[in-house]
Short mmCIF file of C-alpha atoms and ligand atoms in Angstrom, two decimals:
data_model
loop_
_atom_site.label_atom_id
_atom_site.label_comp_id
_atom_site.label_asym_id
_atom_site.label_seq_id
_atom_site.Cartn_x
_atom_site.Cartn_y
_atom_site.Cartn_z
CA UNK B 951 -0.01 -0.08 0.10
CA UNK B 952 2.85 2.49 -0.93
CA UNK B 953 1.34 5.97 -1.56
CA UNK B 954 -1.80 5.53 0.38
CA UNK B 955 -2.58 7.18 3.63
CA UNK B 956 -5.33 6.12 5.98
CA UNK B 957 -7.06 9.29 7.23
CA UNK B 958 -6.09 9.85 11.13
CA UNK B 959 -9.64 11.04 11.59
CA UNK B 960 -11.74 8.86 9.84
CA UNK B 961 -9.96 5.81 8.52
CA UNK B 962 -10.57 6.42 4.78
CA UNK B 963 -7.91 5.18 2.55
CA UNK B 964 -6.55 7.97 0.32
CA UNK B 965 -4.08 7.89 -2.56
CA UNK B 966 -1.33 10.53 -2.24
CA UNK B 967 1.17 8.95 -4.47
CA UNK B 968 0.77 11.64 -7.23
CA UNK B 969 1.01 14.56 -4.78
CA UNK B 970 3.59 16.98 -6.13
CA UNK B 971 6.13 19.38 -4.52
CA UNK B 972 3.92 22.41 -2.95
CA UNK B 973 0.74 20.46 -2.79
CA UNK B 974 -1.04 19.40 -0.01
CA UNK B 975 -3.82 16.30 0.46
CA UNK B 976 -6.70 16.51 2.80
CA UNK B 977 -9.16 13.80 3.28
CA UNK B 978 -12.11 13.90 0.90
CA UNK B 979 -14.59 12.63 3.38
CA UNK B 980 -13.70 14.58 6.65
CA UNK B 981 -11.47 17.33 5.50
CA UNK B 982 -8.57 16.37 7.79
CA UNK B 983 -5.33 17.43 6.49
CA UNK B 984 -3.26 14.45 5.51
CA UNK B 985 0.20 15.43 4.10
CA UNK B 986 2.10 18.20 2.28
CA UNK B 987 5.10 18.23 0.13
CA UNK B 988 7.11 21.34 1.01
CA UNK B 989 10.00 22.82 -0.95
CA UNK B 990 13.37 22.50 0.62
CA UNK B 991 11.40 21.39 4.06
CA UNK B 992 14.50 20.30 5.63
CA UNK B 993 16.60 23.54 5.07
CA UNK B 994 13.68 25.48 6.27
CA UNK B 995 13.34 23.38 9.62
CA UNK B 996 17.01 23.60 10.29
CA UNK B 997 17.34 27.27 9.74
CA UNK B 998 14.25 28.12 12.01
CA UNK B 999 15.21 25.61 14.64
CA UNK B 1000 18.78 27.10 14.95
CA UNK B 1001 17.24 30.60 15.00
CA UNK B 1002 14.69 29.44 17.67
CA UNK B 1003 17.36 27.89 19.90
CA UNK B 1004 19.29 31.22 19.75
CA UNK B 1005 16.08 33.06 20.65
CA UNK B 1006 15.49 30.56 23.47
CA UNK B 1007 18.78 31.00 24.91
CA UNK B 1008 18.41 35.15 24.58
CA UNK B 1009 15.01 34.61 26.46
CA UNK B 1010 16.68 33.16 29.30
CA UNK B 1011 19.42 35.17 29.80
CA UNK B 1012 17.85 38.70 30.28
CA UNK B 1013 15.03 40.26 32.50
CA UNK B 1014 11.60 39.24 31.00
CA UNK B 1015 9.38 41.82 32.59
CA UNK B 1016 10.13 44.26 35.57
CA UNK B 1017 7.46 45.57 37.89
CA UNK B 1018 7.93 49.16 39.92
CA UNK B 1019 5.60 50.65 42.31
CA UNK B 1020 6.44 53.19 44.96
CA UNK B 1021 10.02 53.27 44.37
CA UNK B 1022 10.41 49.41 44.47
CA UNK B 1023 11.23 47.18 41.64
CA UNK B 1024 11.05 43.56 41.17
CA UNK B 1025 12.44 41.88 37.84
CA UNK B 1026 11.17 38.53 36.50
CA UNK B 1027 13.34 36.30 34.35
CA UNK B 1028 12.08 33.14 32.40
CA UNK B 1029 14.32 30.43 34.54
CA UNK B 1030 12.88 32.03 37.62
CA UNK B 1031 9.45 31.74 36.95
CA UNK B 1032 8.88 28.04 37.74
CA UNK B 1033 11.63 28.39 40.35
CA UNK B 1034 9.29 30.88 42.36
CA UNK B 1035 6.42 28.33 42.11
CA UNK B 1036 8.85 25.59 43.53
CA UNK B 1037 9.66 28.00 46.42
CA UNK B 1038 6.00 28.54 46.97
CA UNK B 1039 5.23 25.18 47.80
CA UNK B 1040 3.96 23.93 44.24
CA UNK B 1041 6.72 22.19 42.83
CA UNK B 1042 4.67 19.74 40.63
CA UNK B 1043 3.03 22.86 38.77
CA UNK B 1044 6.87 24.23 38.53
CA UNK B 1045 7.96 21.15 36.80
CA UNK B 1046 4.89 21.33 34.45
CA UNK B 1047 5.36 25.09 33.71
CA UNK B 1048 9.21 24.70 33.07
CA UNK B 1049 8.48 21.56 30.84
CA UNK B 1050 5.72 23.02 28.65
CA UNK B 1051 7.52 26.57 28.26
CA UNK B 1052 11.28 25.66 28.15
CA UNK B 1053 12.30 22.05 28.08
CA UNK B 1054 9.92 20.41 25.82
CA UNK B 1055 10.13 23.20 23.01
CA UNK B 1056 13.86 23.07 23.48
CA UNK B 1057 14.17 19.30 23.25
CA UNK B 1058 11.94 19.46 20.02
CA UNK B 1059 14.16 21.70 18.48
CA UNK B 1060 17.20 19.71 19.12
CA UNK B 1061 15.36 16.48 17.74
CA UNK B 1062 14.18 18.52 14.61
CA UNK B 1063 17.95 19.32 14.02
CA UNK B 1064 18.90 15.65 14.63
CA UNK B 1065 16.41 14.83 11.98
CA UNK B 1066 16.78 17.41 9.32
CA UNK B 1067 20.39 17.30 9.17
CA UNK B 1068 20.75 13.90 7.99
CA UNK B 1069 17.53 13.93 6.03
CA UNK B 1070 18.91 16.90 4.11
CA UNK B 1071 22.05 15.33 3.14
CA UNK B 1072 20.21 12.02 2.58
CA UNK B 1073 22.14 10.11 5.06
CA UNK B 1074 21.05 7.06 6.95
CA UNK B 1075 21.83 7.83 10.95
CA UNK B 1076 20.77 5.24 13.51
CA UNK B 1077 18.91 7.73 15.56
CA UNK B 1078 16.51 8.79 13.02
CA UNK B 1079 13.69 6.49 13.80
CA UNK B 1080 13.69 6.86 17.65
CA UNK B 1081 14.04 10.90 17.09
CA UNK B 1082 10.97 10.65 14.50
CA UNK B 1083 8.95 8.59 16.93
CA UNK B 1084 9.81 11.25 19.74
CA UNK B 1085 9.36 14.64 18.12
CA UNK B 1086 5.60 14.97 17.32
CA UNK B 1087 4.60 13.46 20.33
CA UNK B 1088 6.68 15.95 22.42
CA UNK B 1089 5.46 18.75 20.14
CA UNK B 1090 2.04 18.48 21.20
CA UNK B 1091 3.15 18.93 24.68
CA UNK B 1092 4.88 22.45 23.92
CA UNK B 1093 2.80 25.57 25.03
CA UNK B 1094 4.76 28.25 23.85
CA UNK B 1095 2.28 30.23 22.15
CA UNK B 1096 -0.25 29.82 25.21
CA UNK B 1097 2.47 31.18 27.52
CA UNK B 1098 2.84 34.40 25.40
CA UNK B 1099 -1.24 34.97 25.91
CA UNK B 1100 -0.37 34.32 29.48
CA UNK B 1101 2.08 37.21 29.62
CA UNK B 1102 -0.32 39.43 27.79
CA UNK B 1103 -3.13 38.82 30.24
CA UNK B 1104 -0.79 39.02 33.11
CA UNK B 1105 0.40 42.51 31.99
CA UNK B 1106 -3.45 43.87 31.66
CA UNK B 1107 -3.94 42.23 35.34
CA UNK B 1108 -1.36 44.33 36.79
CA UNK B 1109 -1.01 47.41 34.43
CA UNK B 1110 -2.88 49.49 36.89
CA UNK B 1111 -1.21 48.53 40.10
CA UNK B 1112 2.31 49.63 38.68
CA UNK B 1113 4.81 50.39 36.00
CA UNK B 1114 5.49 47.25 34.03
CA UNK B 1115 8.18 47.08 31.58
CA UNK B 1116 8.95 44.49 28.97
CA UNK B 1117 12.53 43.31 29.06
CA UNK B 1118 14.94 41.96 26.07
CA UNK B 1119 13.92 38.53 27.09
CA UNK B 1120 10.33 39.16 26.37
CA UNK B 1121 11.08 40.17 22.71
CA UNK B 1122 13.48 36.96 22.69
CA UNK B 1123 10.29 34.62 23.57
CA UNK B 1124 8.14 36.18 21.20
CA UNK B 1125 10.72 35.56 18.37
CA UNK B 1126 11.36 32.14 19.54
CA UNK B 1127 7.65 31.30 19.77
CA UNK B 1128 7.32 32.53 16.02
CA UNK B 1129 10.41 30.48 14.89
CA UNK B 1130 9.46 27.24 16.73
CA UNK B 1131 5.95 27.45 15.13
CA UNK B 1132 7.46 27.65 11.75
CA UNK B 1133 10.10 25.30 12.21
CA UNK B 1134 7.13 22.73 13.27
CA UNK B 1135 4.83 23.69 10.53
CA UNK B 1136 7.67 23.05 7.78
CA UNK B 1137 7.97 19.35 8.82
CA UNK B 1138 5.33 16.97 7.71
CA UNK B 1139 5.08 13.74 9.24
CA UNK B 1140 4.10 11.24 6.46
CA UNK B 1141 6.85 12.57 4.00
CA UNK B 1142 9.60 12.72 6.95
CA UNK B 1143 8.79 8.72 7.59
CA UNK B 1144 8.52 8.11 3.62
CA UNK B 1145 12.14 9.70 3.51
CA UNK B 1146 13.61 7.72 6.75
CA UNK B 1147 12.28 4.34 5.07
CA UNK B 1148 13.75 5.18 1.88
CA UNK B 1149 17.29 5.82 3.56
CA UNK B 1150 16.93 2.58 5.48
CA UNK B 1151 16.31 0.75 2.38
CA UNK B 1152 19.29 2.32 0.55
CA UNK B 1153 21.68 1.41 3.50
CA UNK B 1154 20.64 -2.26 3.49
CA UNK J 586 -2.62 1.69 -8.22
CA UNK J 587 -6.25 0.70 -7.78
CA UNK J 588 -9.13 3.09 -6.77
CA UNK J 589 -9.20 2.91 -3.23
CA UNK J 590 -11.81 5.97 -2.57
CA UNK J 591 -14.58 4.77 -0.37
CA UNK J 592 -12.89 1.89 1.71
CA UNK J 593 -11.28 2.31 5.01
CA UNK J 594 -8.23 0.64 6.17
CA UNK J 595 -10.40 -1.32 8.75
CA UNK J 596 -12.73 -2.62 5.93
CA UNK J 597 -9.53 -3.55 3.76
CA UNK J 598 -8.08 -5.49 6.86
CA UNK J 599 -5.39 -3.00 7.38
CA UNK J 600 -4.24 -0.87 10.37
CA UNK J 601 -2.61 2.55 10.17
CA UNK J 602 0.59 2.98 12.35
CA UNK J 603 -0.51 5.98 14.79
CA UNK J 604 3.14 7.15 14.91
CA UNK J 605 4.16 6.98 11.19
CA UNK J 606 1.07 6.44 9.19
CA UNK J 607 2.29 3.23 7.44
CA UNK J 608 -0.22 0.89 6.43
CA UNK J 609 0.10 -2.57 7.77
CA UNK J 610 -1.97 -5.89 7.88
CA UNK J 611 -4.46 -5.44 10.65
CA UNK J 612 -2.72 -8.37 12.79
CA UNK J 613 0.46 -6.71 12.91
CA UNK J 614 1.52 -5.83 16.52
CA UNK J 615 4.75 -4.04 15.65
CA UNK J 616 5.38 -1.34 13.06
CA UNK J 617 7.88 -2.61 10.67
CA UNK J 618 9.05 0.91 9.73
CA UNK J 619 9.10 2.96 13.22
CA UNK J 620 8.59 0.17 15.73
CA UNK J 621 5.73 1.54 17.67
CA UNK J 622 2.87 -0.65 18.81
CA UNK J 623 0.20 -0.78 16.16
CA UNK J 624 -3.67 -0.86 16.90
CA UNK J 625 -6.36 -0.75 14.32
CA UNK J 626 -8.33 1.03 16.84
CA UNK J 627 -7.08 2.70 20.19
CA UNK J 628 -7.64 -0.16 22.68
CA UNK J 629 -10.42 0.54 25.18
CA UNK J 630 -10.42 4.01 23.84
CA UNK J 631 -13.96 4.78 25.23
CA UNK J 632 -13.58 3.32 28.75
CA UNK J 633 -10.17 4.87 29.11
CA UNK J 634 -11.57 8.27 27.90
CA UNK J 635 -14.43 8.19 30.23
CA UNK J 636 -12.42 7.30 33.13
CA UNK J 637 -10.05 10.39 32.55
CA UNK J 638 -12.96 12.54 31.93
CA UNK J 639 -14.48 11.85 35.28
CA UNK J 640 -10.98 12.47 36.75
CA UNK J 641 -11.02 15.75 34.97
CA UNK J 642 -14.54 16.60 36.85
CA UNK J 643 -13.33 15.85 40.10
CA UNK J 644 -10.27 17.97 39.70
CA UNK J 645 -12.41 20.68 38.40
CA UNK J 646 -14.06 21.28 41.82
CA UNK J 647 -10.95 22.01 43.84
CA UNK J 648 -9.63 24.03 40.68
CA UNK J 649 -12.84 26.58 41.15
CA UNK J 650 -13.32 26.33 44.77
CA UNK J 651 -9.72 26.97 46.32
CA UNK J 652 -7.99 30.20 45.57
CA UNK J 653 -5.85 30.21 42.49
CA UNK J 654 -3.43 33.08 43.92
CA UNK J 655 -3.09 35.21 47.09
CA UNK J 656 -2.43 38.85 47.12
CA UNK J 657 -0.65 40.21 50.25
CA UNK J 658 -0.84 43.99 50.20
CA UNK J 659 0.25 45.94 53.00
CA UNK J 660 -0.18 43.14 55.58
CA UNK J 661 -3.53 42.14 54.42
CA UNK J 662 -4.06 38.77 52.66
CA UNK J 663 -6.67 38.46 49.67
CA UNK J 664 -7.46 35.05 48.20
CA UNK J 665 -8.58 34.85 44.71
CA UNK J 666 -10.46 31.93 42.88
CA UNK J 667 -10.72 31.88 38.94
CA UNK J 668 -14.18 33.17 38.84
CA UNK J 669 -13.09 35.91 41.23
CA UNK J 670 -10.22 36.95 39.11
CA UNK J 671 -12.83 37.44 36.01
CA UNK J 672 -14.94 39.71 38.34
CA UNK J 673 -12.00 41.78 39.36
CA UNK J 674 -11.16 42.42 35.81
CA UNK J 675 -14.66 43.52 34.96
CA UNK J 676 -14.45 45.84 37.86
CA UNK J 677 -11.33 47.27 36.74
CA UNK J 678 -12.91 47.73 33.40
CA UNK J 679 -10.85 45.43 31.35
CA UNK J 680 -14.07 43.69 29.75
CA UNK J 681 -12.20 42.32 26.51
CA UNK J 682 -9.56 40.60 28.79
CA UNK J 683 -12.13 39.32 31.20
CA UNK J 684 -13.93 37.91 28.38
CA UNK J 685 -10.85 36.20 27.33
CA UNK J 686 -10.15 34.93 30.80
CA UNK J 687 -13.83 33.88 31.11
CA UNK J 688 -13.72 31.82 27.72
CA UNK J 689 -10.37 30.16 28.57
CA UNK J 690 -10.72 29.24 32.26
CA UNK J 691 -14.50 28.78 32.32
CA UNK J 692 -16.24 28.04 29.22
CA UNK J 693 -13.43 26.27 27.30
CA UNK J 694 -12.51 23.63 30.34
CA UNK J 695 -16.33 22.80 30.97
CA UNK J 696 -17.19 23.06 27.50
CA UNK J 697 -14.49 20.58 26.45
CA UNK J 698 -15.47 18.13 29.11
CA UNK J 699 -19.39 18.20 27.98
CA UNK J 700 -17.90 18.02 24.33
CA UNK J 701 -15.98 14.75 24.99
CA UNK J 702 -18.65 13.29 27.29
CA UNK J 703 -21.10 13.76 24.16
CA UNK J 704 -18.62 12.35 21.65
CA UNK J 705 -18.16 9.20 23.49
CA UNK J 706 -21.83 8.81 24.17
CA UNK J 707 -22.46 9.33 20.36
CA UNK J 708 -20.28 6.54 19.42
CA UNK J 709 -22.62 4.11 21.33
CA UNK J 710 -25.79 5.61 20.23
CA UNK J 711 -27.95 7.49 17.82
CA UNK J 712 -26.65 11.03 17.52
CA UNK J 713 -28.29 13.87 15.80
CA UNK J 714 -24.95 15.26 14.39
CA UNK J 715 -23.38 13.82 11.52
CA UNK J 716 -20.06 11.98 11.62
CA UNK J 717 -18.57 15.30 9.86
CA UNK J 718 -19.88 17.49 12.49
CA UNK J 719 -18.70 15.42 15.49
CA UNK J 720 -15.20 15.08 13.66
CA UNK J 721 -15.03 18.81 13.72
CA UNK J 722 -16.27 19.08 17.26
CA UNK J 723 -13.60 16.63 18.26
CA UNK J 724 -10.86 18.43 16.36
CA UNK J 725 -11.84 21.80 17.86
CA UNK J 726 -11.67 20.16 21.32
CA UNK J 727 -8.37 18.59 20.78
CA UNK J 728 -6.88 22.03 19.26
CA UNK J 729 -8.22 24.24 22.28
CA UNK J 730 -6.94 21.95 25.04
CA UNK J 731 -3.68 23.57 25.58
CA UNK J 732 -5.09 27.00 25.91
CA UNK J 733 -6.68 26.63 29.10
CA UNK J 734 -3.23 26.43 30.77
CA UNK J 735 -3.45 30.33 30.33
CA UNK J 736 -4.62 30.72 33.84
CA UNK J 737 -1.74 28.63 35.29
CA UNK J 738 0.77 30.56 33.31
CA UNK J 739 -0.46 34.01 34.58
CA UNK J 740 -0.19 32.79 38.13
CA UNK J 741 3.26 31.61 37.22
CA UNK J 742 4.35 34.93 35.70
CA UNK J 743 2.29 37.12 38.75
CA UNK J 744 4.18 35.27 41.31
CA UNK J 745 7.81 35.53 39.65
CA UNK J 746 6.87 39.11 38.79
CA UNK J 747 5.21 40.80 41.84
CA UNK J 748 7.19 40.60 44.84
CA UNK J 749 7.79 43.90 46.55
CA UNK J 750 8.97 43.07 49.86
CA UNK J 751 6.22 43.92 52.44
CA UNK J 752 4.23 46.27 50.03
CA UNK J 753 2.93 43.89 47.38
CA UNK J 754 3.39 39.94 47.10
CA UNK J 755 1.58 37.50 44.76
CA UNK J 756 1.63 33.92 46.06
CA UNK J 757 0.19 30.89 44.18
CA UNK J 758 -2.73 28.77 45.69
CA UNK J 759 -3.48 25.03 45.28
CA UNK J 760 -6.06 25.59 42.56
CA UNK J 761 -3.37 26.16 40.12
CA UNK J 762 -2.33 22.23 40.80
CA UNK J 763 -5.80 21.25 40.38
CA UNK J 764 -6.48 23.45 37.32
CA UNK J 765 -3.35 22.25 35.47
CA UNK J 766 -4.51 18.74 36.35
CA UNK J 767 -7.84 19.27 34.54
CA UNK J 768 -6.04 20.56 31.71
CA UNK J 769 -3.56 17.69 31.41
CA UNK J 770 -5.88 14.90 31.92
CA UNK J 771 -8.49 16.47 29.32
CA UNK J 772 -5.59 16.81 26.88
CA UNK J 773 -4.91 12.87 27.48
CA UNK J 774 -8.63 12.06 27.16
CA UNK J 775 -8.93 13.93 23.94
CA UNK J 776 -5.66 12.04 22.82
CA UNK J 777 -6.94 8.58 23.87
CA UNK J 778 -10.49 9.17 22.06
CA UNK J 779 -10.47 7.54 18.77
CA UNK J 780 -12.42 9.63 16.49
CA UNK J 781 -12.37 6.97 13.71
CA UNK J 782 -15.01 5.01 16.09
CA UNK J 783 -17.54 7.85 14.85
CA UNK J 784 -17.00 6.79 11.20
CA UNK J 785 -17.09 2.92 12.04
CA UNK J 786 -20.82 3.68 12.88
CA UNK J 787 -21.29 4.55 8.95
CA UNK J 788 -19.66 1.48 7.83
CA UNK J 789 -21.67 -0.77 10.32
CA UNK J 790 -24.81 1.04 9.15
CA UNK J 791 -23.76 0.59 5.51
CA UNK J 792 -23.19 -3.15 6.22
CA UNK J 793 -26.60 -3.60 7.70
CA UNK J 794 -28.58 -1.80 5.16
CA UNK J 795 -26.50 -4.11 2.55
CA UNK J 796 -27.38 -7.38 3.89
ZN1 ZN F 2233 -10.84 11.54 6.93
ZN1 ZN F 2234 4.91 3.14 12.41
#
């Protein structure tokens, strides 16, 4: 059954063997999007992932927000955000927050690089399969875009109490979120596995 | 290749690997391509989904009753719940943000639970909604799942940001843990629910009318 996908949403068999670069296929019965062949997908994923990692490092290195009232000032940094929850008796929430906004997305980016470097060079690597299995599962637990909305809501909540300033890290995180989303969007699960399979066959 | 329009993997005796989408014979246990376990349909999808939904409903009570954060201002401590936060925003005049928070932290989590219960029920009985409509309902539920974490993130940010000695300090409450639990458990329930079961009904009906 080469070139056929069973729709993940409704199980209908759909022939995608005729799909060309730049085209996308969706299920004729339920409309679920099936696969898409992107031009230079691997180069795009690599570029966005590397840039996103740099932006994430920036987001961790500087003040994120600062809050000033009656001559007093407090500063929030990204790594300190889960740490403060831990310090206030909620270690479980601290771990979840750190994972969703920093560690899971960072791991996904590293995995994307590990995948797309050999795929772009059409070289077989023993880690391709395990990394391919993990990358999409982990991705579904990243919450970078949700965190940005959280920042905006927080700002509105406290704007009237004091002066709030956005630091360099805030903008770093916004860039990181955009690049992260673009990196993920550039990789197609079905096409990726077709390529991994082809590389494995070539090797053997 | 042959015209495959109109038949499903199941009706052809095939199973689709959840991880890599490879089509394999339905009696395959391990995917030959990626090595994941293969199931034609998610094992005990409905039972596991309902168990998780009930867990989420139970967690939803402390999430709403307990304070999600405390504000210590000049020696006085004020506890606020999720609903309390929405009321406060309305009082401050931030109606759009109050609406966002109300939708994200009250309507979305409860709506998601109701939608998931309905979808599970619909697989077992006659639904007024078409499989197409229910698939959209499921996909929307799945998509908005993580957005309910906004409340937990807001608490995390405010706690990290607002600590001005004895003047003004914000501390987290246990509702943050319960609420994070609701979001995560509902996300897993949505992941475990197998939307293909909705369409299997259609196949079963066709089989019945054909014979
Ligand atoms: Zn479909
Ligand atoms: Zn597989």
